[in-house]
Amino acid sequence: MATFDITGIVQSLHAARHNWRQTQSRNSEAGNRAFPSRDALASIIDSLKGVLFPMRLGPPDLRQESEDFHVAHALDAALHALLHQVKRELTYNASVGDAGRQAIDEQALAAVRRFAAALPGIRTLLDSDVLAAYQGDPAAGSVDEVLLCYPGVLAMIHYRLAHTLYTLGLPLLARIVAELAHAATGIDIHPGARIGAGFFIDHGTGVVIGETAVIGERVRLYQAVTLGAKRFPTDAEGNLQKGLPRHPVVEDDVVIYAGATILGRITLGRGAVIGGNVWLTHDVPAGGRVAQAASREGALANGIGAA
Amino acid sequence: MATFDITGIVQSLHAARHNWRQTQSRNSEAGNRAFPSRDALASIIDSLKGVLFPMRLGPPDLRQESEDFHVAHALDAALHALLHQVKRELTYNASVGDAGRQAIDEQALAAVRRFAAALPGIRTLLDSDVLAAYQGDPAAGSVDEVLLCYPGVLAMIHYRLAHTLYTLGLPLLARIVAELAHAATGIDIHPGARIGAGFFIDHGTGVVIGETAVIGERVRLYQAVTLGAKRFPTDAEGNLQKGLPRHPVVEDDVVIYAGATILGRITLGRGAVIGGNVWLTHDVPAGGRVAQAASREGALANGIGAA
Amino acid sequence: MATFDITGIVQSLHAARHNWRQTQSRNSEAGNRAFPSRDALASIIDSLKGVLFPMRLGPPDLRQESEDFHVAHALDAALHALLHQVKRELTYNASVGDAGRQAIDEQALAAVRRFAAALPGIRTLLDSDVLAAYQGDPAAGSVDEVLLCYPGVLAMIHYRLAHTLYTLGLPLLARIVAELAHAATGIDIHPGARIGAGFFIDHGTGVVIGETAVIGERVRLYQAVTLGAKRFPTDAEGNLQKGLPRHPVVEDDVVIYAGATILGRITLGRGAVIGGNVWLTHDVPAGGRVAQAASREGALANGIGAA
Amino acid sequence: MATFDITGIVQSLHAARHNWRQTQSRNSEAGNRAFPSRDALASIIDSLKGVLFPMRLGPPDLRQESEDFHVAHALDAALHALLHQVKRELTYNASVGDAGRQAIDEQALAAVRRFAAALPGIRTLLDSDVLAAYQGDPAAGSVDEVLLCYPGVLAMIHYRLAHTLYTLGLPLLARIVAELAHAATGIDIHPGARIGAGFFIDHGTGVVIGETAVIGERVRLYQAVTLGAKRFPTDAEGNLQKGLPRHPVVEDDVVIYAGATILGRITLGRGAVIGGNVWLTHDVPAGGRVAQAASREGALANGIGAA
Amino acid sequence: MATFDITGIVQSLHAARHNWRQTQSRNSEAGNRAFPSRDALASIIDSLKGVLFPMRLGPPDLRQESEDFHVAHALDAALHALLHQVKRELTYNASVGDAGRQAIDEQALAAVRRFAAALPGIRTLLDSDVLAAYQGDPAAGSVDEVLLCYPGVLAMIHYRLAHTLYTLGLPLLARIVAELAHAATGIDIHPGARIGAGFFIDHGTGVVIGETAVIGERVRLYQAVTLGAKRFPTDAEGNLQKGLPRHPVVEDDVVIYAGATILGRITLGRGAVIGGNVWLTHDVPAGGRVAQAASREGALANGIGAA
Amino acid sequence: MATFDITGIVQSLHAARHNWRQTQSRNSEAGNRAFPSRDALASIIDSLKGVLFPMRLGPPDLRQESEDFHVAHALDAALHALLHQVKRELTYNASVGDAGRQAIDEQALAAVRRFAAALPGIRTLLDSDVLAAYQGDPAAGSVDEVLLCYPGVLAMIHYRLAHTLYTLGLPLLARIVAELAHAATGIDIHPGARIGAGFFIDHGTGVVIGETAVIGERVRLYQAVTLGAKRFPTDAEGNLQKGLPRHPVVEDDVVIYAGATILGRITLGRGAVIGGNVWLTHDVPAGGRVAQAASREGALANGIGAA
């Protein structure tokens, strides 16, 4: 007797796939359509990190005199690889025949060209983020330490690249880039959010920033802060409505301490300070300071654990 | 003079190991017993992902006409590799001579056969989870995006495989499979928990679901939700009692928003909605809605940060 | 026409780097200075895990009779590799000519020798941590399972090595070692913290322990616990003051349940128990038990989600 | 000053390439045409070895009960990969617009289908080669040893696959497959040669078999045997004439000892035996035996070395 | 229609395997028996090179003070790996039940212990070979260059290890080790040959040394020299007789120049010099010098090429 | 009892090394001196192949518009890597203190700059070699096939790079580069030989070209041709004299067929044709044709094999 009934299980799995495809009205042609590749994106983003910061995130032992050679080569290769993935996203979403292929090729090329042109500006924004981290954390020893060690900075590199893809009409690629950072840092920034210069997230694990959040300049966040939606509006048929502004607006110079939960399309005015663990669903004026209500303090008691 | 006193440190480390083994009454034979390998399990699970979803999680450029060839081959190899790890767990736990080895071999084979037979059902359950995520998140663009990008779905693939191992009497393997997902997603689901079809965790970082939790169908959770134990019962001698039901029962169609902490063997009735950051240690009736008490709202104050 | 304007973008990126370096007063010589390598440290730490626990974290299929051969070899190689990284940190921080290089070499050698001598003691401390986890978790099946599966133990291995580096004046290396664990486990322990024997963190995701925290023996923590600073003291010019004690002191045998936030230089007395989600900014006496105030309980309401 | 004048050398290399392309009348479009990939072919051939001999040249630890699963999967993947390379060869040789692409696709598919259908016959022929080696070498311990250790058998596996490609009109792919064996064994068999069943080359280094050689069944060769052309016929304009029969015909059961050089379209009759180092440019009758002339024996002398 | 008829070809290949196994009387159990692994042997030999010459063939950047640590570790690992392969050879050759397994284990252990004990002597012999090459080649710049660059030395390292395996009754392992060198150097030394100290092969491509050859001390060979058998004796039934002495005896201090072919159980006396391309089938006295007969010189002629 | 007596064997190996080092007067400092790395050179040469022929030997899917970016980057990296190896060779050969290190650095830099400047000329020479192969082999289908498939061309790429290193006073690096080709092709060209444009070696296995050989333009060679030394002159003390011209001079347009052995400082005049297997130790005039003497033909006989 064979060790395992491979043939039987293969048939059952085949049937399970068949059922799924039927319920999903997915024909063979669509099922064969390639999805953008997470591994390919990971590799592209790694290259772009070296393009943006060649001496620190490029190949070991690069010297300044050789930077431009490395940047030109790596940029060229990364953009061509990205172009391939962009075509995958555009093809995946379209139902195209050969006629549509040329349109997709042109659209993809235009998008990657705009993406490429945005890179110097992204570098400048990331410099401001690095500086904000260095200045905002008493434990930071140098800007290089910040760039190389801080998960919040890693998340911002991914976010600023992902956001550019998002604005170019490539939400799938943007999502994959963002999830790569989420897996590495525990920081979940939706690429649709808009975030100004000099943004700093300390520690970072558990931070969630929603799709329509708008964040000004020099804002600082700590771990486990949520900038979320209060509710999901539905239309008359009860379907979720997409794209409506539903996450907070955070103005310049705001600080939000660890564990705060800020929900809905509210506005935190310029320079506001939100205390740790605060639960907040209404506007805060410029310069306002919000803390946990007194009752929030733990009371001496026959304690109950949450294990 | 040598650069380092390798010999001296090796001796001290030897002595430290010796002390530990003596206090642990661990003889050489037991110490040599192989523990199941995390790397091997990671590789097996990766193969099984391709077995379950060949076109999306299998090798790149697979075509539908070749699916069954890939599935048969990968399944066969993965099951044999799993069989090897199952024998390790069973041997690790037993203190067997050669006489016992045959019994272990038979037990291992029976377990892996049952595991294999469960795979088509697991695929169908995972399809329901994917669909729940697609329908539950306004940002989800397609079922493929959900399958490939959502950490909550990754955690469920691991969980459903791990839970099957757990029910087959292989808690170590189950644990390793679960921790692989925990490391990648920040979602910590104990393989002993029971979770119905159509389960969706959004964002996910910080979610903890305990060993005896029971979750119905179509339940939805957000980041940082804990389904935990309220206390650990001890017996007369003060030893922890194992296996007692101590985590929540969550009935069908319940939604639990981010940061909620649900503790103890309480029941959340069908369709209940639990608000964000809620701290809950008692039952909620079917259709009940629980929110943060008003005092929970942050008050304007001389704010205090949690950095 | 070329596909992409590589030359133009390379020039713009060059200009962006130039601007940054000018504002950072960073000349070419300093910019070429090598930063310690995260990849190298990751590899060194992996080797040291095998040095500390050869049968479980060393090469597969090692046998006890061969342990010392492996340990000697791996230790020797790891220490030399570490020596190289230590020189990088010392050089990065100094502005040295050739004259200073010898001093750095001597300082580096002395530091690595002290680090090496500390390893047997680290092993013994880690044994106590493993035992604490085994005894503190009703789900733990064996000490091997704890060592190989628990993210809290992984975090402690990194912490105890990182802390030793920190006390030897190598904060950069210490930081990198700590961030490697942070990325893998979601547990963020600053290497400056002092932690006694028998420390156990369960689940772990979201735990943050600050630089000046002091933790006694046999302390137990659950996921999402913060031992943070209440505020950052500034000097007369408004600059952050570094190094001041600003995080909690946690005495022996304290238990802190999930989600608790403990802020500032307060003291939790021996044997205190802090309930889940508690927000705490003042001392707790020995044996004290602190729980969430009653108002913390969720109220039945027109619930509001945090998605 | 920069360490190297990269820019200047790049320009000079650019100019050198430009010159070459101009003299070769090679426009950019043709230059971009992909050549079949040696690495890809190497990988395809490795897979086909496992398809032909799954238990010995397939994945380690395959079991007989799983052979067909492995074979089906590996064959399917290898044929698709081969199809891609076949298209490269056909495209490289053609100058095609989009119109021609479909014709090439169809031609490629037909060729690979025929190649696939030939595999079982190739296996049977290779079995006869293995058996011939086993029976012809007193040192051979088993057929498995022959299959796994003998360079002559490795060369025959490559040859029989390469020859099939050659007859399907794919001389480039055939050449690459043959050169892979040449590099590994020092045996250079042109894929155009025709070789019957039960062929055995012992030792093998330095063997050269030309394009139009015809070899019968059960022929045996030793190292450094050349079956070459005597001269290259030229046409009226002095150009080399291609494809004319110019290499020896070797009938069944011939043995040719080491270092023999057999040149031109001569015939070695059935069962002939050709001695070592013989230089031969005329026919040998069936059953004939040819040895080195007596003068060939070395004479005692003031020896002269060839270093 | 499917691209390829995978199922049909798989069946035909299955039938071809079935036929082969039937003609070879090979049942499933025997077919499953693992053959020693070429890849595993390659890795073991690489390790042993580092054991024998740690500073030159061991890991890069090893320092002399750390040599013994490396040697102990690598030796221990290599011997255990070799033990596994030895068991494979012994099992492959035997037809054993469980009863025989213990005998094989004991036999394998004894063989590997003897092999290990022989290593210091092998190192000393190889030192003499290196020195011979250094002294015998006017182009050799240093003993390190010889050790690291000369294919003849690489072949001798493999030969001396392979010969030791051969004398321990492990001809399969010996053969694989020898073929690894053959593929890398074009030098084919049968592991059964006996070769004294200070042996040097220059250039080497095409050298063949047969199983029963006996070579004294300080012998020097150039490329394409054959020490072969003149004929294969057969017994009354016409079967090849194995193990009879059939290759030359070469006494101390003999030099054999390139391309010479020495056949049969003849003796080249001490200090003899054999000229290039000589064909020799009879004894040469001590101190004799043999050169190509005069007629061997090429004559001016209407030349004939061998292409 | 331990499985193996590791400690004892390590000690014996230690003693063997000690003996060797004593007889070689090799102190610890010299023994620690790094030898140039074969692996590093292999990687450098691979990069330089892509620098010289970016579209065919560079990264797959490179496009002509991106060639210069790739070339600049790869050239820069390869030259820096080569600089490191050049310093190793110069240091290995010198016995330097810190004072000498600067001189070595300057010498190394000057050598690599000259090497770099030679690359465009090398490319042009190699183009002539490729063209010669294409025109000289009736089987060659295209210049790309020649470049990618012909072992003779591979050998020439290595030779032309190695020769440049040799003329820059780097014989060790040159030797390693040459041996890499020898191992891959069986063609052994000493880097000291001088070879003009348009050189073609067909088949190639067994070709040996000595250090002082001088070869003109458009020369063609076949497999197993030796251009060797007739004898090694010794000085009064019997030591080998180095560097004396001792290999043939081959003038323009000479053809040498397979297996010919040409020995000593003789001259083959312009356009000479040397037949296969010829043994030649005297000059040949321009246009001369040399063939095997008639007696070389094999005679029908009671054949004797060379197995």
PDB file of N, CA and C in Angstrom, chain B residues 1 3 9 12 14 17 20-21 24 26 32-33 35 92 179 182 188 226 242 257-258 277 279 281 289-291 293 305 307, chain C residues 55-56 64 67-68 113 116 123 131 138 140 142 144 148-149 203 205 223 230 232 276 295-301 305-306:
ATOM      1  N   MET B   1      50.406  35.922  23.078  1.00  0.00           N
ATOM      2  CA  MET B   1      49.158  35.593  23.784  1.00  0.00           C
ATOM      3  C   MET B   1      48.035  35.459  22.769  1.00  0.00           C
ATOM      4  N   THR B   3      44.418  35.761  21.150  1.00  0.00           N
ATOM      5  CA  THR B   3      43.486  36.882  21.179  1.00  0.00           C
ATOM      6  C   THR B   3      42.407  36.669  22.232  1.00  0.00           C
ATOM      7  N   ILE B   9      36.715  29.713  28.195  1.00  0.00           N
ATOM      8  CA  ILE B   9      35.281  30.016  28.082  1.00  0.00           C
ATOM      9  C   ILE B   9      34.504  28.769  27.696  1.00  0.00           C
ATOM     10  N   SER B  12      33.919  26.884  30.813  1.00  0.00           N
ATOM     11  CA  SER B  12      32.871  27.484  31.652  1.00  0.00           C
ATOM     12  C   SER B  12      31.487  27.238  31.068  1.00  0.00           C
ATOM     13  N   HIS B  14      30.700  24.732  29.202  1.00  0.00           N
ATOM     14  CA  HIS B  14      30.469  23.302  29.443  1.00  0.00           C
ATOM     15  C   HIS B  14      29.908  23.085  30.854  1.00  0.00           C
ATOM     16  N   ARG B  17      26.320  24.233  31.078  1.00  0.00           N
ATOM     17  CA  ARG B  17      25.399  23.244  30.506  1.00  0.00           C
ATOM     18  C   ARG B  17      25.232  22.045  31.428  1.00  0.00           C
ATOM     19  N   TRP B  20      22.880  22.835  34.267  1.00  0.00           N
ATOM     20  CA  TRP B  20      21.497  22.860  33.797  1.00  0.00           C
ATOM     21  C   TRP B  20      20.961  21.448  33.599  1.00  0.00           C
ATOM     22  N   ARG B  21      21.774  20.601  32.970  1.00  0.00           N
ATOM     23  CA  ARG B  21      21.293  19.257  32.688  1.00  0.00           C
ATOM     24  C   ARG B  21      21.093  18.470  33.973  1.00  0.00           C
ATOM     25  N   GLN B  24      17.977  19.601  35.546  1.00  0.00           N
ATOM     26  CA  GLN B  24      16.838  19.169  34.737  1.00  0.00           C
ATOM     27  C   GLN B  24      16.785  17.651  34.620  1.00  0.00           C
ATOM     28  N   ARG B  26      18.502  15.638  33.049  1.00  0.00           N
ATOM     29  CA  ARG B  26      18.488  15.329  31.640  1.00  0.00           C
ATOM     30  C   ARG B  26      19.735  14.532  31.305  1.00  0.00           C
ATOM     31  N   ASN B  32      20.111  14.185  23.475  1.00  0.00           N
ATOM     32  CA  ASN B  32      20.381  14.000  22.059  1.00  0.00           C
ATOM     33  C   ASN B  32      19.113  13.882  21.227  1.00  0.00           C
ATOM     34  N   ARG B  33      17.991  13.700  21.915  1.00  0.00           N
ATOM     35  CA  ARG B  33      16.740  13.507  21.189  1.00  0.00           C
ATOM     36  C   ARG B  33      16.404  14.737  20.357  1.00  0.00           C
ATOM     37  N   PHE B  35      14.549  17.607  18.548  1.00  0.00           N
ATOM     38  CA  PHE B  35      13.333  18.380  18.645  1.00  0.00           C
ATOM     39  C   PHE B  35      12.844  18.632  17.212  1.00  0.00           C
ATOM     40  N   TYR B  92      10.289  12.572  20.848  1.00  0.00           N
ATOM     41  CA  TYR B  92      10.741  13.521  21.874  1.00  0.00           C
ATOM     42  C   TYR B  92       9.933  13.346  23.153  1.00  0.00           C
ATOM     43  N   GLU B 179       3.732  29.888  15.704  1.00  0.00           N
ATOM     44  CA  GLU B 179       4.715  30.939  16.001  1.00  0.00           C
ATOM     45  C   GLU B 179       5.342  31.493  14.725  1.00  0.00           C
ATOM     46  N   HIS B 182       3.007  34.117  13.936  1.00  0.00           N
ATOM     47  CA  HIS B 182       3.119  35.171  14.948  1.00  0.00           C
ATOM     48  C   HIS B 182       4.296  36.097  14.613  1.00  0.00           C
ATOM     49  N   ASP B 188      -1.174  36.269  17.276  1.00  0.00           N
ATOM     50  CA  ASP B 188      -0.811  35.105  18.093  1.00  0.00           C
ATOM     51  C   ASP B 188      -2.069  34.298  18.389  1.00  0.00           C
ATOM     52  N   THR B 226      -7.572  41.065  22.475  1.00  0.00           N
ATOM     53  CA  THR B 226      -7.180  39.901  23.271  1.00  0.00           C
ATOM     54  C   THR B 226      -8.406  39.091  23.650  1.00  0.00           C
ATOM     55  N   LYS B 242      -4.167  22.581  33.903  1.00  0.00           N
ATOM     56  CA  LYS B 242      -4.106  22.739  32.461  1.00  0.00           C
ATOM     57  C   LYS B 242      -5.408  22.320  31.794  1.00  0.00           C
ATOM     58  N   TYR B 257     -13.926  45.341  17.954  1.00  0.00           N
ATOM     59  CA  TYR B 257     -13.059  46.398  17.413  1.00  0.00           C
ATOM     60  C   TYR B 257     -11.715  46.461  18.134  1.00  0.00           C
ATOM     61  N   ALA B 258     -10.840  47.274  17.584  1.00  0.00           N
ATOM     62  CA  ALA B 258      -9.417  47.258  17.961  1.00  0.00           C
ATOM     63  C   ALA B 258      -9.165  47.499  19.446  1.00  0.00           C
ATOM     64  N   ASN B 277     -11.121  49.177  22.435  1.00  0.00           N
ATOM     65  CA  ASN B 277     -10.502  49.378  23.743  1.00  0.00           C
ATOM     66  C   ASN B 277     -11.367  48.946  24.923  1.00  0.00           C
ATOM     67  N   TRP B 279     -12.875  46.806  27.840  1.00  0.00           N
ATOM     68  CA  TRP B 279     -12.343  45.826  28.797  1.00  0.00           C
ATOM     69  C   TRP B 279     -13.527  45.037  29.305  1.00  0.00           C
ATOM     70  N   THR B 281     -15.308  41.456  30.965  1.00  0.00           N
ATOM     71  CA  THR B 281     -15.118  40.196  31.689  1.00  0.00           C
ATOM     72  C   THR B 281     -16.443  39.525  32.012  1.00  0.00           C
ATOM     73  N   ARG B 289     -24.477  45.473  22.166  1.00  0.00           N
ATOM     74  CA  ARG B 289     -23.407  46.349  21.684  1.00  0.00           C
ATOM     75  C   ARG B 289     -22.728  46.937  22.916  1.00  0.00           C
ATOM     76  N   VAL B 290     -21.429  46.801  23.014  1.00  0.00           N
ATOM     77  CA  VAL B 290     -20.700  47.275  24.178  1.00  0.00           C
ATOM     78  C   VAL B 290     -19.707  48.326  23.717  1.00  0.00           C
ATOM     79  N   ALA B 291     -19.724  49.484  24.390  1.00  0.00           N
ATOM     80  CA  ALA B 291     -18.767  50.523  24.024  1.00  0.00           C
ATOM     81  C   ALA B 291     -18.002  50.951  25.255  1.00  0.00           C
ATOM     82  N   ALA B 293     -17.031  53.178  28.212  1.00  0.00           N
ATOM     83  CA  ALA B 293     -17.815  54.094  29.044  1.00  0.00           C
ATOM     84  C   ALA B 293     -17.396  55.529  28.737  1.00  0.00           C
ATOM     85  N   GLY B 305       2.584  62.184  28.651  1.00  0.00           N
ATOM     86  CA  GLY B 305       2.906  61.269  27.550  1.00  0.00           C
ATOM     87  C   GLY B 305       3.318  59.895  28.027  1.00  0.00           C
ATOM     88  N   ALA B 307       5.928  57.604  26.482  1.00  0.00           N
ATOM     89  CA  ALA B 307       6.911  57.486  25.404  1.00  0.00           C
ATOM     90  C   ALA B 307       7.636  56.169  25.482  1.00  0.00           C
TER      91      ALA B 307
ATOM     92  N   MET C  55      23.084  22.207  21.608  1.00  0.00           N
ATOM     93  CA  MET C  55      22.241  21.092  21.152  1.00  0.00           C
ATOM     94  C   MET C  55      20.905  21.561  20.580  1.00  0.00           C
ATOM     95  N   ARG C  56      20.438  22.728  20.986  1.00  0.00           N
ATOM     96  CA  ARG C  56      19.114  23.159  20.546  1.00  0.00           C
ATOM     97  C   ARG C  56      19.176  24.286  19.518  1.00  0.00           C
ATOM     98  N   GLN C  64      25.995  15.417  21.668  1.00  0.00           N
ATOM     99  CA  GLN C  64      26.600  15.970  22.885  1.00  0.00           C
ATOM    100  C   GLN C  64      28.108  15.758  22.910  1.00  0.00           C
ATOM    101  N   GLU C  67      29.849  18.647  21.263  1.00  0.00           N
ATOM    102  CA  GLU C  67      29.472  20.014  21.619  1.00  0.00           C
ATOM    103  C   GLU C  67      30.663  20.950  21.752  1.00  0.00           C
ATOM    104  N   ASP C  68      31.653  20.542  22.513  1.00  0.00           N
ATOM    105  CA  ASP C  68      32.760  21.467  22.785  1.00  0.00           C
ATOM    106  C   ASP C  68      33.533  21.829  21.517  1.00  0.00           C
ATOM    107  N   ARG C 113      36.917  40.812  24.883  1.00  0.00           N
ATOM    108  CA  ARG C 113      37.337  39.840  25.908  1.00  0.00           C
ATOM    109  C   ARG C 113      36.383  39.838  27.089  1.00  0.00           C
ATOM    110  N   ALA C 116      33.224  38.103  26.038  1.00  0.00           N
ATOM    111  CA  ALA C 116      33.397  36.648  25.990  1.00  0.00           C
ATOM    112  C   ALA C 116      33.335  36.044  27.387  1.00  0.00           C
ATOM    113  N   ARG C 123      24.487  32.504  29.926  1.00  0.00           N
ATOM    114  CA  ARG C 123      23.807  31.216  29.761  1.00  0.00           C
ATOM    115  C   ARG C 123      23.007  30.876  31.015  1.00  0.00           C
ATOM    116  N   LEU C 131      13.319  28.608  32.496  1.00  0.00           N
ATOM    117  CA  LEU C 131      12.601  27.928  33.567  1.00  0.00           C
ATOM    118  C   LEU C 131      11.391  28.741  34.013  1.00  0.00           C
ATOM    119  N   PRO C 138       0.808  27.717  31.629  1.00  0.00           N
ATOM    120  CA  PRO C 138       0.189  26.391  31.685  1.00  0.00           C
ATOM    121  C   PRO C 138       0.282  25.651  30.349  1.00  0.00           C
ATOM    122  N   ALA C 140       2.977  25.485  28.414  1.00  0.00           N
ATOM    123  CA  ALA C 140       4.337  25.064  28.063  1.00  0.00           C
ATOM    124  C   ALA C 140       4.531  23.587  28.322  1.00  0.00           C
ATOM    125  N   SER C 142       7.523  21.695  27.660  1.00  0.00           N
ATOM    126  CA  SER C 142       8.877  21.312  28.053  1.00  0.00           C
ATOM    127  C   SER C 142       9.766  22.543  27.977  1.00  0.00           C
ATOM    128  N   ASP C 144      12.490  22.659  26.371  1.00  0.00           N
ATOM    129  CA  ASP C 144      12.941  22.794  24.983  1.00  0.00           C
ATOM    130  C   ASP C 144      11.921  23.554  24.147  1.00  0.00           C
ATOM    131  N   LEU C 148      12.725  27.000  22.158  1.00  0.00           N
ATOM    132  CA  LEU C 148      12.687  27.019  20.693  1.00  0.00           C
ATOM    133  C   LEU C 148      11.490  27.749  20.121  1.00  0.00           C
ATOM    134  N   CYS C 149      10.411  27.897  20.912  1.00  0.00           N
ATOM    135  CA  CYS C 149       9.184  28.449  20.337  1.00  0.00           C
ATOM    136  C   CYS C 149       8.789  29.816  20.877  1.00  0.00           C
ATOM    137  N   HIS C 203       3.467  35.956  25.158  1.00  0.00           N
ATOM    138  CA  HIS C 203       2.915  36.504  23.904  1.00  0.00           C
ATOM    139  C   HIS C 203       3.805  37.630  23.387  1.00  0.00           C
ATOM    140  N   THR C 205       3.916  40.597  21.866  1.00  0.00           N
ATOM    141  CA  THR C 205       3.771  41.647  20.861  1.00  0.00           C
ATOM    142  C   THR C 205       3.393  42.978  21.520  1.00  0.00           C
ATOM    143  N   GLN C 223       1.664  40.618  26.947  1.00  0.00           N
ATOM    144  CA  GLN C 223       1.762  41.414  25.723  1.00  0.00           C
ATOM    145  C   GLN C 223       1.354  42.867  25.945  1.00  0.00           C
ATOM    146  N   LYS C 230       7.469  59.156  31.631  1.00  0.00           N
ATOM    147  CA  LYS C 230       6.269  59.982  31.743  1.00  0.00           C
ATOM    148  C   LYS C 230       6.472  61.275  30.970  1.00  0.00           C
ATOM    149  N   PHE C 232       9.852  63.855  29.133  1.00  0.00           N
ATOM    150  CA  PHE C 232      11.276  63.994  28.849  1.00  0.00           C
ATOM    151  C   PHE C 232      11.759  65.287  29.465  1.00  0.00           C
ATOM    152  N   GLY C 276      -4.590  44.051  33.828  1.00  0.00           N
ATOM    153  CA  GLY C 276      -4.523  44.355  32.407  1.00  0.00           C
ATOM    154  C   GLY C 276      -5.027  45.745  32.094  1.00  0.00           C
ATOM    155  N   SER C 295     -15.157  51.871  36.178  1.00  0.00           N
ATOM    156  CA  SER C 295     -15.689  52.587  35.025  1.00  0.00           C
ATOM    157  C   SER C 295     -15.038  52.112  33.730  1.00  0.00           C
ATOM    158  N   ARG C 296     -13.975  51.418  33.894  1.00  0.00           N
ATOM    159  CA  ARG C 296     -13.287  50.916  32.730  1.00  0.00           C
ATOM    160  C   ARG C 296     -14.114  49.863  31.984  1.00  0.00           C
ATOM    161  N   GLU C 297     -15.018  49.234  32.716  1.00  0.00           N
ATOM    162  CA  GLU C 297     -15.830  48.198  32.075  1.00  0.00           C
ATOM    163  C   GLU C 297     -16.632  48.796  30.923  1.00  0.00           C
ATOM    164  N   GLY C 298     -16.683  48.101  29.859  1.00  0.00           N
ATOM    165  CA  GLY C 298     -17.484  48.577  28.732  1.00  0.00           C
ATOM    166  C   GLY C 298     -18.952  48.607  29.101  1.00  0.00           C
ATOM    167  N   ALA C 299     -19.637  49.614  28.623  1.00  0.00           N
ATOM    168  CA  ALA C 299     -21.064  49.722  28.873  1.00  0.00           C
ATOM    169  C   ALA C 299     -21.827  49.323  27.620  1.00  0.00           C
ATOM    170  N   LEU C 300     -22.989  48.735  27.848  1.00  0.00           N
ATOM    171  CA  LEU C 300     -23.815  48.432  26.684  1.00  0.00           C
ATOM    172  C   LEU C 300     -24.208  49.764  26.067  1.00  0.00           C
ATOM    173  N   ALA C 301     -24.090  49.909  24.778  1.00  0.00           N
ATOM    174  CA  ALA C 301     -24.221  51.232  24.164  1.00  0.00           C
ATOM    175  C   ALA C 301     -24.426  51.078  22.670  1.00  0.00           C
ATOM    176  N   GLY C 305     -17.025  51.483  16.618  1.00  0.00           N
ATOM    177  CA  GLY C 305     -15.866  50.646  16.318  1.00  0.00           C
ATOM    178  C   GLY C 305     -14.606  51.456  16.074  1.00  0.00           C
ATOM    179  N   ALA C 306     -13.499  50.844  16.288  1.00  0.00           N
ATOM    180  CA  ALA C 306     -12.196  51.420  15.894  1.00  0.00           C
ATOM    181  C   ALA C 306     -11.593  50.484  14.859  1.00  0.00           C
TER     182      ALA C 306
END
